[in-house]
Structures are given as C-alpha cells and as structure tokens.
Coordinates of C-alpha atoms in Angstrom, one line a residue:
X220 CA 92.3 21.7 -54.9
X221 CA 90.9 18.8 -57.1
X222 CA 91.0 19.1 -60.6
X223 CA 87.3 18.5 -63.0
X224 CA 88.7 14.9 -63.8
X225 CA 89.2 13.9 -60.1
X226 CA 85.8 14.6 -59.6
X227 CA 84.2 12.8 -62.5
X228 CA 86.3 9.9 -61.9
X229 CA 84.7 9.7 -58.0
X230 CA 81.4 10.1 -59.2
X231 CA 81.7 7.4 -61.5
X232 CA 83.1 5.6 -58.5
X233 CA 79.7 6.6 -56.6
X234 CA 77.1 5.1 -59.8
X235 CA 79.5 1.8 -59.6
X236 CA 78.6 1.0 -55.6
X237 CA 75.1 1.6 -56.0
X238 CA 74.5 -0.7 -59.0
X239 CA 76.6 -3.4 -57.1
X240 CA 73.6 -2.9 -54.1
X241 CA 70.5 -3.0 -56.3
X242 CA 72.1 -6.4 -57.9
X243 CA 72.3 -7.4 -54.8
X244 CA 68.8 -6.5 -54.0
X245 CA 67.6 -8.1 -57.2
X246 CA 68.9 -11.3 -56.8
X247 CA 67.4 -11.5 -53.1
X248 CA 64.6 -11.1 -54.5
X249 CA 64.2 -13.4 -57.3
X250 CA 65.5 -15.9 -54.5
X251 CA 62.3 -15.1 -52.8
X252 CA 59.9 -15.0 -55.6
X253 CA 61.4 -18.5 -56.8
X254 CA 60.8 -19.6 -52.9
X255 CA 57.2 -18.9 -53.2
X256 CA 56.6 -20.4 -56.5
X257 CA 58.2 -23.5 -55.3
X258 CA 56.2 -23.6 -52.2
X259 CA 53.0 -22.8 -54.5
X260 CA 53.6 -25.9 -56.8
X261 CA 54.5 -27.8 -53.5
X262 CA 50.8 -26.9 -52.2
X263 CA 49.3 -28.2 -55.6
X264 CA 51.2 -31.2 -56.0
X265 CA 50.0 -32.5 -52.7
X266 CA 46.5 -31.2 -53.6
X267 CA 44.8 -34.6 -54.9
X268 CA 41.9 -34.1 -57.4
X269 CA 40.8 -37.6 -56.8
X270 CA 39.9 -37.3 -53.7
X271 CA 36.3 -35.8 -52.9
X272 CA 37.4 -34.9 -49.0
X273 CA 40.2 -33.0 -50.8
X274 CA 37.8 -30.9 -53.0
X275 CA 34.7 -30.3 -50.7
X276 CA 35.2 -29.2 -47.3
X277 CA 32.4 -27.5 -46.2
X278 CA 30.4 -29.8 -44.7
X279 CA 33.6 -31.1 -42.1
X280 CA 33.9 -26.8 -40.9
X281 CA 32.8 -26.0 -37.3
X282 CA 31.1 -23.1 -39.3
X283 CA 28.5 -25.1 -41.2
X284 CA 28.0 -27.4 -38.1
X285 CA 27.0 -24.3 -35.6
X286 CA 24.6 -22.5 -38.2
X287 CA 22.9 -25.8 -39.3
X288 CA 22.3 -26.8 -35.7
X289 CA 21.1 -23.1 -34.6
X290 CA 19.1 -23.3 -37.8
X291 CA 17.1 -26.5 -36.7
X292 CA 17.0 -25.6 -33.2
X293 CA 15.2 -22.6 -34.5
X294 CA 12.7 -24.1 -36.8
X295 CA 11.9 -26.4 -33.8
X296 CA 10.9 -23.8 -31.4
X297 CA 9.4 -21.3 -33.9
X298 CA 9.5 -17.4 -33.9
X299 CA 9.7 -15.5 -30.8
X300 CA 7.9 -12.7 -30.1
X301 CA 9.5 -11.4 -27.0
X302 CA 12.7 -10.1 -29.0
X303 CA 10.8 -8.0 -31.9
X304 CA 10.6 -5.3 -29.8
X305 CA 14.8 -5.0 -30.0
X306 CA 17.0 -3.2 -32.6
X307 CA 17.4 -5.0 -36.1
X308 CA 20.8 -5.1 -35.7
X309 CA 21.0 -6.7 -31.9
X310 CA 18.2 -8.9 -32.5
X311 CA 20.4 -12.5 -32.4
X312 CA 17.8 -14.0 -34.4
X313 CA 18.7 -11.0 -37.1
X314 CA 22.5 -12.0 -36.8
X315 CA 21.6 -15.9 -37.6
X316 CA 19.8 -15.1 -40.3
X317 CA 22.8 -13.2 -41.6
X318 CA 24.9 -16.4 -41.4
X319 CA 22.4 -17.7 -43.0
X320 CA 22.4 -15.6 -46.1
X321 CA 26.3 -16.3 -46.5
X322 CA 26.0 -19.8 -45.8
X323 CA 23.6 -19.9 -48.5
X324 CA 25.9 -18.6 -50.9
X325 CA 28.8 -21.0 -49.9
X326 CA 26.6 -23.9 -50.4
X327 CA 25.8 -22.8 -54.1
X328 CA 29.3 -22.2 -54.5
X329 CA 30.6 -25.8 -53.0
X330 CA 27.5 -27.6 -55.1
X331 CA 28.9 -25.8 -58.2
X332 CA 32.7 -27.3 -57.1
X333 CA 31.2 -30.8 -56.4
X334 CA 29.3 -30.5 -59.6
X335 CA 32.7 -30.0 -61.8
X336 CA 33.8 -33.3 -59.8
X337 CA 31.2 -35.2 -61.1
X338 CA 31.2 -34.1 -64.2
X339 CA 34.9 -35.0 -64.8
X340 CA 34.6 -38.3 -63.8
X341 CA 31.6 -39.1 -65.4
X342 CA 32.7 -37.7 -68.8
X343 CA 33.9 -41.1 -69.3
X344 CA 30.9 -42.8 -69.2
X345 CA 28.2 -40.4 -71.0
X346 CA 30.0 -37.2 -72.1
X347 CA 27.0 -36.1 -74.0
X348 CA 25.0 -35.6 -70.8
X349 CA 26.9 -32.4 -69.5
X350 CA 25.7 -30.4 -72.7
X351 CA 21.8 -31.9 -72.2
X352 CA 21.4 -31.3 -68.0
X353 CA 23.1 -28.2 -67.1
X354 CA 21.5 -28.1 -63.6
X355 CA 24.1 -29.4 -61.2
X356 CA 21.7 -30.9 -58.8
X357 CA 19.6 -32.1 -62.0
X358 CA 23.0 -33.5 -63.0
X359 CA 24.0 -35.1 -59.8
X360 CA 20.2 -37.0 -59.7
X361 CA 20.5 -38.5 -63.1
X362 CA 24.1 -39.2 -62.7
X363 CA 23.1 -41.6 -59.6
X364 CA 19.9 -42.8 -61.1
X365 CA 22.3 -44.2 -64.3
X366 CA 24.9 -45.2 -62.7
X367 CA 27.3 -47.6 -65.2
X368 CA 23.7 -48.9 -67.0
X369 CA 24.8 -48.8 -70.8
X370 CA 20.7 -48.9 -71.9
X371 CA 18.9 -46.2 -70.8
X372 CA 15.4 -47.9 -71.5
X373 CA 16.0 -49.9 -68.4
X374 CA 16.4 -46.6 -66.2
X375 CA 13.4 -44.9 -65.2
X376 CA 14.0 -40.8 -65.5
X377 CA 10.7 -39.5 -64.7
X378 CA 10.2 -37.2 -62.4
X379 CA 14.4 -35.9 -62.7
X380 CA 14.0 -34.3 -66.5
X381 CA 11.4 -32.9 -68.2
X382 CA 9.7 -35.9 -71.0
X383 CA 11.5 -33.9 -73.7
X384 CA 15.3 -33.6 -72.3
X385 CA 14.5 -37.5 -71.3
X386 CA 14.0 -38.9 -75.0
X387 CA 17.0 -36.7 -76.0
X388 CA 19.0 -38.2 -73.1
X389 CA 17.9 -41.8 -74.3
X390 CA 18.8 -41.1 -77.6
X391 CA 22.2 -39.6 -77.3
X392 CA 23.4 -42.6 -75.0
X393 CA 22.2 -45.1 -77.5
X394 CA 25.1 -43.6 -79.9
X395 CA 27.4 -42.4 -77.2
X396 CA 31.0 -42.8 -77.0
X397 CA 31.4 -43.4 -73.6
X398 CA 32.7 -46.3 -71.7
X399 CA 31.6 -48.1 -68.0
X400 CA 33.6 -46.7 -65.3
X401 CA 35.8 -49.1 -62.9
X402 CA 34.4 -49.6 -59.5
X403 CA 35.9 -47.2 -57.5
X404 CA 35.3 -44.4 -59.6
X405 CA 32.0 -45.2 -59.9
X406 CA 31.8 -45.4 -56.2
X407 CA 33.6 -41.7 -55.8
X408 CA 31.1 -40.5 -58.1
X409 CA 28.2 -41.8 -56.4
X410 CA 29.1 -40.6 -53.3
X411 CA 30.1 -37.1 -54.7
X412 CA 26.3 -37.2 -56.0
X413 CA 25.1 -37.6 -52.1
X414 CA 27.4 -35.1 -51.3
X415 CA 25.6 -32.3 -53.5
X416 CA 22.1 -33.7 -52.6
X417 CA 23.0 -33.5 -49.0
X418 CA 24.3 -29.8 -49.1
X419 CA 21.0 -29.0 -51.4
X420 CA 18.9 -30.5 -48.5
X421 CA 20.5 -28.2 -46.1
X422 CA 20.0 -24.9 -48.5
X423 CA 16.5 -25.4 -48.6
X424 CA 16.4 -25.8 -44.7
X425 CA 18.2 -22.5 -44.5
X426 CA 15.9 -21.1 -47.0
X427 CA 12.9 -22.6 -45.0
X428 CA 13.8 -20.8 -41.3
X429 CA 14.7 -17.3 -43.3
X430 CA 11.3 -17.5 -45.3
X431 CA 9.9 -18.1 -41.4
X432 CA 10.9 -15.2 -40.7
X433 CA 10.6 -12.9 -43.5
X434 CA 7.5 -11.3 -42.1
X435 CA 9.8 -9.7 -39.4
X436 CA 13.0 -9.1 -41.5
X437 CA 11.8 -7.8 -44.9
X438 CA 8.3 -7.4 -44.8
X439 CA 7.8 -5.1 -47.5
X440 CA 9.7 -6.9 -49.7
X441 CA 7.7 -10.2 -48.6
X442 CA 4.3 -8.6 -49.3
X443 CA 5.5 -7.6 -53.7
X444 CA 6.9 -11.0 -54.1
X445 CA 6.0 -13.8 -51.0
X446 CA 8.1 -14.9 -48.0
X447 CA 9.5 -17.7 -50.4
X448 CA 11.0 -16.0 -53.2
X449 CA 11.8 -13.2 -51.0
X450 CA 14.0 -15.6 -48.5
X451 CA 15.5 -17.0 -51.9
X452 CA 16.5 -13.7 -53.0
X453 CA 18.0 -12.7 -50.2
X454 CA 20.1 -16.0 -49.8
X455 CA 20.8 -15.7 -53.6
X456 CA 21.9 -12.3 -52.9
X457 CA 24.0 -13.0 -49.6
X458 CA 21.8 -10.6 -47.2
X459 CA 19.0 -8.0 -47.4
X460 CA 21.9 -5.3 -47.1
X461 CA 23.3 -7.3 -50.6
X462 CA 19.8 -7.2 -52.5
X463 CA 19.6 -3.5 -51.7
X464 CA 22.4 -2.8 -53.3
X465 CA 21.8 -4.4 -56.2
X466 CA 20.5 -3.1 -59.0
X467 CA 16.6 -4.1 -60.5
X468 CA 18.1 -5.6 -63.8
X469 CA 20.1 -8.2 -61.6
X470 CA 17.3 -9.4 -59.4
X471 CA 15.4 -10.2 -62.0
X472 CA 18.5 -12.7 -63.4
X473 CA 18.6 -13.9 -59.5
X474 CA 17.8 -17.9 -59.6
X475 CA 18.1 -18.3 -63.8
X476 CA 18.7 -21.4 -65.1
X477 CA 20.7 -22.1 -68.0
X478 CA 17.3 -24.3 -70.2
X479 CA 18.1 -26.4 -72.4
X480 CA 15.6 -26.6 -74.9
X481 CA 17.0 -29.6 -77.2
X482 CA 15.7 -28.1 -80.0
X483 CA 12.7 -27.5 -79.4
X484 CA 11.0 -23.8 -80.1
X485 CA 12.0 -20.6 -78.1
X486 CA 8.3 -19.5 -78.5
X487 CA 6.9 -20.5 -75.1
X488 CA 10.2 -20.3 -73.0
X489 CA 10.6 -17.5 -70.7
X490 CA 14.7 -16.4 -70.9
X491 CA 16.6 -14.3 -68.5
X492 CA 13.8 -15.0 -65.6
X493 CA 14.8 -16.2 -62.3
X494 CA 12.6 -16.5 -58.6
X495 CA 10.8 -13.6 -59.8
X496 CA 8.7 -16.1 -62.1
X497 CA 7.7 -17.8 -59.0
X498 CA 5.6 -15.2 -57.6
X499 CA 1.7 -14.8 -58.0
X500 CA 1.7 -11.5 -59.6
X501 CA 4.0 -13.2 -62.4
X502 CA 1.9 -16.6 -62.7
X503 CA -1.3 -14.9 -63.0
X504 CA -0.1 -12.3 -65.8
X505 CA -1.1 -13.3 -69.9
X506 CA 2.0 -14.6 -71.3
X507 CA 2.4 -11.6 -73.7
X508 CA 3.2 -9.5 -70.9
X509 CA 5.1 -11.7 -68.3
X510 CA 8.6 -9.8 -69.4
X511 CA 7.2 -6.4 -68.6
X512 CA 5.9 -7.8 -65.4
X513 CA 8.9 -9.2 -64.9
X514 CA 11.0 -5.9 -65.1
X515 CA 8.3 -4.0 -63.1
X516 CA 8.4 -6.5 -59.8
X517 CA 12.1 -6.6 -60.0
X518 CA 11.9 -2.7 -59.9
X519 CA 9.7 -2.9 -57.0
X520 CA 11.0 -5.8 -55.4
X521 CA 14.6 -3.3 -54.9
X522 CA 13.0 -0.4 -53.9
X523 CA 11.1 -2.7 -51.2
X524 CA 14.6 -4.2 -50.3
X525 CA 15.9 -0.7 -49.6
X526 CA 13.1 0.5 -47.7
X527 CA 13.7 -2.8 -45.5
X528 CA 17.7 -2.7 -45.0
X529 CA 16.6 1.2 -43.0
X530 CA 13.7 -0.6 -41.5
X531 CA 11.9 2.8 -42.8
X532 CA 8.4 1.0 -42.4
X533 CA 8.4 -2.3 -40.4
X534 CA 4.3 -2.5 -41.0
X535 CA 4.6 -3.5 -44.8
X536 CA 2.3 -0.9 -45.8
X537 CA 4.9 0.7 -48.8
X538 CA 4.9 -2.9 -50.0
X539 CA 1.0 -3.2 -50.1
X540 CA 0.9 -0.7 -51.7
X541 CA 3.8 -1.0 -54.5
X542 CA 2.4 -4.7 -55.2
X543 CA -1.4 -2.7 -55.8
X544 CA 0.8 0.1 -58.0
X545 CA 2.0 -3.0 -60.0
X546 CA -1.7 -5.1 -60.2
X547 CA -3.2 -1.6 -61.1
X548 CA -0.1 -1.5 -64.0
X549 CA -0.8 -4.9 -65.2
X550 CA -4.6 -4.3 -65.5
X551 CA -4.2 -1.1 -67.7
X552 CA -1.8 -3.2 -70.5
X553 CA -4.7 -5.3 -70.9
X554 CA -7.1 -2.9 -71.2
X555 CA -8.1 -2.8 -75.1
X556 CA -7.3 0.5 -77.0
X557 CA -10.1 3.0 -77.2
X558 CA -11.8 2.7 -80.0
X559 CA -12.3 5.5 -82.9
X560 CA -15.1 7.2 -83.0
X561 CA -16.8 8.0 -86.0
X562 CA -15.8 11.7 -87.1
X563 CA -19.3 13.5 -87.8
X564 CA -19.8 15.3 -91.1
X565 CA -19.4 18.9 -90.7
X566 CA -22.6 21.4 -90.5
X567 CA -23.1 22.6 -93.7
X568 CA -23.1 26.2 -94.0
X569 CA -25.2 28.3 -96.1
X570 CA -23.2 31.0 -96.3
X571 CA -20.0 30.7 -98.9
X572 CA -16.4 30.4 -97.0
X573 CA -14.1 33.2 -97.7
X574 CA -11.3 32.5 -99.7
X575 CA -8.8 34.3 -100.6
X576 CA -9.2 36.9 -103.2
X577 CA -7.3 39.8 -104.8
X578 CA -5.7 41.1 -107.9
X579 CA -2.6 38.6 -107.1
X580 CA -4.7 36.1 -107.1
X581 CA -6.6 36.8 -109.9
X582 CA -3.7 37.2 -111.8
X583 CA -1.7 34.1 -110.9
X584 CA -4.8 32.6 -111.9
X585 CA -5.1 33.9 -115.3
X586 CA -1.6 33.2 -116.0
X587 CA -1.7 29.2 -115.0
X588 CA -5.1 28.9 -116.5
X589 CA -6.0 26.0 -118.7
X590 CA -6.0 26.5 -122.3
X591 CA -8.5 25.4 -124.8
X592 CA -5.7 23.1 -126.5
X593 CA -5.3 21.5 -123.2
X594 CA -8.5 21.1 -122.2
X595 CA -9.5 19.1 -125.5
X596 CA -6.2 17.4 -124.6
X597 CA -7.9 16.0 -121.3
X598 CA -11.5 15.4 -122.7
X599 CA -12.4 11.8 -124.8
X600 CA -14.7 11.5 -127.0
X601 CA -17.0 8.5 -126.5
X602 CA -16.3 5.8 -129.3
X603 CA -13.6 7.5 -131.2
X604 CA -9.8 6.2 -130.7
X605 CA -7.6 8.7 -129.4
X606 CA -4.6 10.0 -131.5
X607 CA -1.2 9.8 -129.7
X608 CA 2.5 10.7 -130.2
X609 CA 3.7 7.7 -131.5
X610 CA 0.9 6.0 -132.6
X611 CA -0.7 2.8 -131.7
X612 CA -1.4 4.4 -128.3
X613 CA 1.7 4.7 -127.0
X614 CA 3.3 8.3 -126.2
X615 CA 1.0 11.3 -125.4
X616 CA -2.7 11.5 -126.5
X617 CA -4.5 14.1 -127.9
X618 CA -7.2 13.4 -126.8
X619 CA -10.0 15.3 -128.3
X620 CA -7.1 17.7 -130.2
X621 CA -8.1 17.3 -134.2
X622 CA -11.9 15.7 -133.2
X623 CA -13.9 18.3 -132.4
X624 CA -16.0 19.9 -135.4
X625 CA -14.4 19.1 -139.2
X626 CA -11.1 17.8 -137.3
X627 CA -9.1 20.9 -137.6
X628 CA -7.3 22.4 -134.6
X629 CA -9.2 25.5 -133.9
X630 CA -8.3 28.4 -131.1
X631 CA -10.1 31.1 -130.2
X632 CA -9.1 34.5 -130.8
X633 CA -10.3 36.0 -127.5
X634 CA -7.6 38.4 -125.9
X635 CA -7.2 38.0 -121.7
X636 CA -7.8 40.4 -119.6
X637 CA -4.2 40.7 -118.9
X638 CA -3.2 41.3 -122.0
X639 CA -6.0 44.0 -122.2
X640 CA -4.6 45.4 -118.9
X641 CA -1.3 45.4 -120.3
X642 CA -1.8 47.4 -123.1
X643 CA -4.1 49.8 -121.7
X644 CA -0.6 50.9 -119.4
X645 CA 1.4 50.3 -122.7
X646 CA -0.9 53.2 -123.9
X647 CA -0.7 55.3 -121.0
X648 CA 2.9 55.4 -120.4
X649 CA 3.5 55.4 -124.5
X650 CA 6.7 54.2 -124.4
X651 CA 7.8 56.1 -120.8
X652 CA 7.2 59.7 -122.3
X653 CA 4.5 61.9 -120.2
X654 CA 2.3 62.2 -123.5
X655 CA 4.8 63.9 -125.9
X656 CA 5.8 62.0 -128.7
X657 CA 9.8 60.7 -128.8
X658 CA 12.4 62.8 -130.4
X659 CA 13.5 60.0 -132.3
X660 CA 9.9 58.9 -133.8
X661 CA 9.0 59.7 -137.7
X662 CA 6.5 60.3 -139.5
X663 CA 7.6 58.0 -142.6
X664 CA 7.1 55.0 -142.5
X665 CA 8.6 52.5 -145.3
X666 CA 5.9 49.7 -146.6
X667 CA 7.2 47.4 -149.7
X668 CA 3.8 48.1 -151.6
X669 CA 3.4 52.0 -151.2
X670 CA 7.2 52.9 -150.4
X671 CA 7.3 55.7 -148.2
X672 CA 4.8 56.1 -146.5
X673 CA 3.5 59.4 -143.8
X674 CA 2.0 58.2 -140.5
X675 CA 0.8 59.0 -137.4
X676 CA 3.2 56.9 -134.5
X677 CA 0.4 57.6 -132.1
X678 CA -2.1 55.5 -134.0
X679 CA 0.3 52.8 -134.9
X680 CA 0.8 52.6 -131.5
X681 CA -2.6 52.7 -130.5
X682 CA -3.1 49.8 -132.7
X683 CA -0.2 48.0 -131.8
X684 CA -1.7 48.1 -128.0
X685 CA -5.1 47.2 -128.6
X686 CA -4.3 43.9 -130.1
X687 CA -5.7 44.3 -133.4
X688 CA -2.5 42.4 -135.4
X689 CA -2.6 39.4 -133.9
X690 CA -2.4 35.7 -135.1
X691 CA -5.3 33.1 -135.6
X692 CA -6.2 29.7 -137.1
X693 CA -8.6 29.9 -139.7
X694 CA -10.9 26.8 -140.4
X695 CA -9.1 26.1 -143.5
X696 CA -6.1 25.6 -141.2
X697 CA -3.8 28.5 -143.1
X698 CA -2.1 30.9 -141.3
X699 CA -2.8 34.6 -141.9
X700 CA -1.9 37.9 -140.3
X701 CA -4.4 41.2 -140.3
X702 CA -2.4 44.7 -141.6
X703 CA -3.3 47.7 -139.8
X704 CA -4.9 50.1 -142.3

C-alpha cells in the first residue's frame, strides 16, 4: 500500500512532465511568430516606395479593365428597354452597375494613395502647397502645371484654384523653402499626376453610365435630388443597398471637401455640405436657410434610397412627392411671422365689477390703512423744500410732516372702527364673566390726590372700553392725558 509521501512525490512527478510539454509548445511557437515577422519585413523591404507601379495597381487589374470596357460599351449603345421588365437583382445591367459602385470607391481610394505619392515627393519643392490645396485632384493639376518653375508669376493658375487660394499660393512660394527637384523625380511626379487625372477621368465615366441609368435603378431617389448627385451618392456610398443603410446625418457629409479658406471669413462658406449642395432644391433656397435644407433632403434623400433598395415603388411617385413635402417646407420658413393685431379696448361696462367684499376684508383693510403721518409723508408741498433725515436731502423726507398749518405735527383723535368694535366685545364679555362682577374686583380704589377712593369697576370699565383716556397732540405740541372723573 503506498504511503501519503509516495504519492505526493508522483504528483509532483506528473506537474514536472507537463511544464516540460508546454515549453516545448512555447518555444514552437515563438519560432513561428518570429518566422512570420521575418517574412513580414521581407515583403516590406522589397516593397519600393519609389516606384509608382509599386504603389498604384489598379489600373494594370483585369478587374478595372472588364468594368471600364463594359462601361463604355454600355454608354455607346444606350439603355435597353427589353430587360426592364426582369427582376432587379437578375437584371445584368443591375449587376454592372454594382461593380460600378465598388469600382467607384476603389478609384477614390487609389487617387487618395497616388495623392500621398505626390505629395511626398513634391514636399521638396513647395512644401507650403499641401496645407493651401487639399483636393488631391486640385493638387495633382497644380503640381503638373508648376512643375520645377521657382516664379510663380510665370505660371498661369486660372481656372485650377479659386483667385483667392491662387494669390496665397503666389505668395507663399515667393518665401518658400523649397528646392528644384532632380530630373527623374520630377519625371515620377509628373507621371504620378497623369496617373490620378487618368483614374479621375474614368470615375466620372462610371458616374456618367450610372447617372444614365438612375431613372431605372433609384428613381425615387433621382426625382428629391437629380440623376447626377444621386449616381454620385450611390458611388460615394459603394451601392444603393450602402446608402440605404446609411444614416441622413452621413449623406449629407457625402462628397465634402476639406476648403480652405486662407483666411478669408467663414461668413459665406457653407461647412459640412457635400453633393447635396448640388441639387436644385439646395441652390434655389435663401442662404439663411440652406443648412436646414440641407438636413431635410439628406433626410428625404435616405428614406427615398430605402424605398428604392425594396423596389417598393419603381414609378417614382413617393419621391414626387417627398421633394413637394420638402418645397412645401422651404416655402413656410420663409413665410413672414404673423403679425400682432391690435388688442381692442374692452367694452366698458356700466354696471360696477364685483369685487370682493366682507368683514375680512374690511378688516385687513382697516388694519394696513394709510395713516395721516404717512400720507403727509408722501404729499409735497409746491415751493417749499422738503425736510429729510439727515439733512441736505439726503436720508428719508418728510415730506409735508411739520408743513401743514403752524408747522406742528398734528393727528387726529378719531377712534377706528375696530377699535370701537373691540371694545364694544371688551364690554360684553367684561373680562370673561357672564355679567357678574369678579370676586377679586374692589370697590376702593387708591388715587394719590384723594387717597382711597370708592368706585364702581363697572364704570371704570365702561370707560376704559369706550376710549375716553386716550392720548393726543395738542397744537401747542405738549403731551397731555384726560382722567376719567
């Protein structure tokens, strides 16, 4: 029977085979891994940047050749009629125009390869002019218009750049750093320049035979925006299937240009527009309103690309009638705002409005009333200076306070109504007892002139009630109190 140790001791034996297999297995691997990256750096060494063939391939594929020629054969012999009548999807005319979306898309992506080309081996001559022409066609025209001319004056570039970007190119090259290129980079350059004016040639081709035959592919979509931009969208896109999947705030970015404004205002620029701004429903729109317009065709312009990907109305009629929902749109924004009409007086009424009333209110109003010390406070006396606080003016006025008959502050004696009322329950209740006297009430009263004095606490209540000993100014301004007798 074997002992706790024995079998410790072949378990450990167990966890010392198996690490001995997976550092096996580890160091296969890393033998592989450092295979590939040495077959990786292998494939980049022999890649050669300075070579345009190298870079650009496109054109040389059996691919580009078949599509282009079918494209031209096509544009030759026009639309036919006879195979409308077939399924989208088996039409072969459908399926070219398919290619053509994608081959679209390549194109833009091997102009924007050829463009970095060109731009790194002209950043010897002019390195200022990547930052000022961001277009890569623009780019590739101006860079074979120059050519190793150190004096721009001499080169005529009207018609490639806007007047603007043109005086700004002139002037950065007269202070640039740059240096002439040898010949044969010059020549590599050159021809790189045909290369991307050759491919741009062929996109619009493309673009020309799909806007053909927009009419039959997307026609909703081609009556909101026109079988131009609508055949540019879809290439942009890579396929009407592409566009419908896309959402509105990306077709509107479809086709933008980085501009370039050299510094001039951002007033009259229109950012973040692409094809879109090609339309007629865009050009014909005030300029205050073009990036709502904007926002509203893109909207439409998907949900017409939808409706066209199902082929859910091949007559065009939902996309009549979304580009009259968008017209109808525009036309309300400019509609002026109504104006205000003149409220009317009301109809006077001869009868008094009812307000409310009550012994609530009539008390709340006899409490806040105004006194007679604050209404001369309010009133001024024409040509007499008013009195204040401090003097001078400043602080509170008076007023009319210390104006009004010999200039002595005078107050009248009248008791309120509340008061009146007050008392009257005073006397009623007589201090809580139902009519009999208190217990604890006497009949002597002491005065300092008399002594002691025998009363009646029902009168001196009484008079207490009514108000009789109350305080008054007297016109002599001395203060004085009446005794009950």
């Amino acid at each position: 029977m074997a002992t706790l140790a024995d079998s410790f001791l072949a378990d450990l034996d167990e966890l010392s085979d198996n690490d001995a297999d997976l550092i096996e297995e580890d160091d296969v691997d890393a033998g592989n891994m450092e295979e590939d990256v040495d077959g990786d750096m292998a494939d980049v060494e022999t890649l050669n940047y300075d070579d345009l063939d190298c870079v650009s391939k496109l054109q040389k594929t059996q691919r580009y050749s078949d599509i282009m020629q079918k494209v031209e054969d096509a544009l030759e012999k026009g639309s036919d009629i006879s195979n409308q009548g077939l399924v989208l999807e088996d039409d072969p005319e459908y399926q070219l125009i398919v290619d053509c979306n994608a081959l679209s898309v390549d194109i833009e992506n091997e102009i924007i390869i050829i463009h970095n080309f060109i731009r790194d081996k002209y950043r010897l001559k002019f390195p200022e002019l990547e930052s000022l022409v961001h277009h890569p066609i623009d780019y590739a025209r101006v860079v074979k218009k120059i050519g190793n001319e150190m004096d721009l004056t001499l080169v005529d570039l009207e018609g490639f750049l806007p007047s603007a970007i043109i005086m700004v190119v002139s002037v950065t090259a007269s202070t640039t750093s740059g240096k002439p290129l040898p010949e044969e980079v010059l020549q590599k350059t050159i021809d790189a320049c045909d290369r991307a004016l050759a491919l741009d040639a062929a996109k619009k081709k493309v673009l020309d035979f799909v806007e053909s035959r927009m009419g039959y592919i997307a026609p909703n979509l081609s009556a909101i925006v026109g079988s131009a931009v609508a055949a540019k969208l879809m290439g942009t896109a890579g396929g009407l299937s592409a566009l419908a999947k896309m959402p509105a705030c990306n077709v509107q970015l479809l086709g933008a240009k980085k501009k370039n404004l050299a510094g001039f205002s951002t007033a009259t620029s229109q950012f973040r527009v692409g094809y879109i701004e090609q339309t007629e429903v865009f050009q014909t729109t005030p300029p205050a309103l073009r990036m709502r317009a904007c926002r509203l065709l893109a909207a439409k312009s998907t949900l017409a690309a939808r409706v066209d990907s199902t082929r859910g109305d091949p007559s065009g009629n939902t996309g009549r009638a979304l580009r009259e929902e968008i017209c109808k749109k525009i036309e309300k924004w400019q509609e002026p705002p109504p104006a205000k009409q003149p409220k009317p007086l009301p109809v006077p009424d001869s009868e008094p409005k009812k307000k409310r009333g009550g012994r609530r209110l009539r008390k709340m109003k006899e409490r806040y009333a105004l006194t007679d010390m604050r209404k001369l406070a309010n009133r001024m006396q024409f040509g007499v200076p008013e009195e204040s606080s401090l003097g001078d003016g400043l602080g509170e006025g008076y007023g009319m306070l210390g104006q009004a008959g010999n200039g002595k502050l005078r107050v009248s004696v009248g008791q309120s109504k509340l008061a009146a009322k007050v008392a009257k329950k005073f006397k009623e209740k007589n201090y809580g007892s139902s009519g009999a006297t208190s217990g604890l009430t006497s009949s002597l009263a002491f005065t300092p002139v008399q002594g002691i004095e025998l009363t009646n606490p029902q009168a001196h209540a009484h008079q207490l009630g009514s108000g009789t000993q109350s305080t008054y100014f007297s016109e002599t301004g001395t203060f004085s109190k009446i005794k009950p007798t």
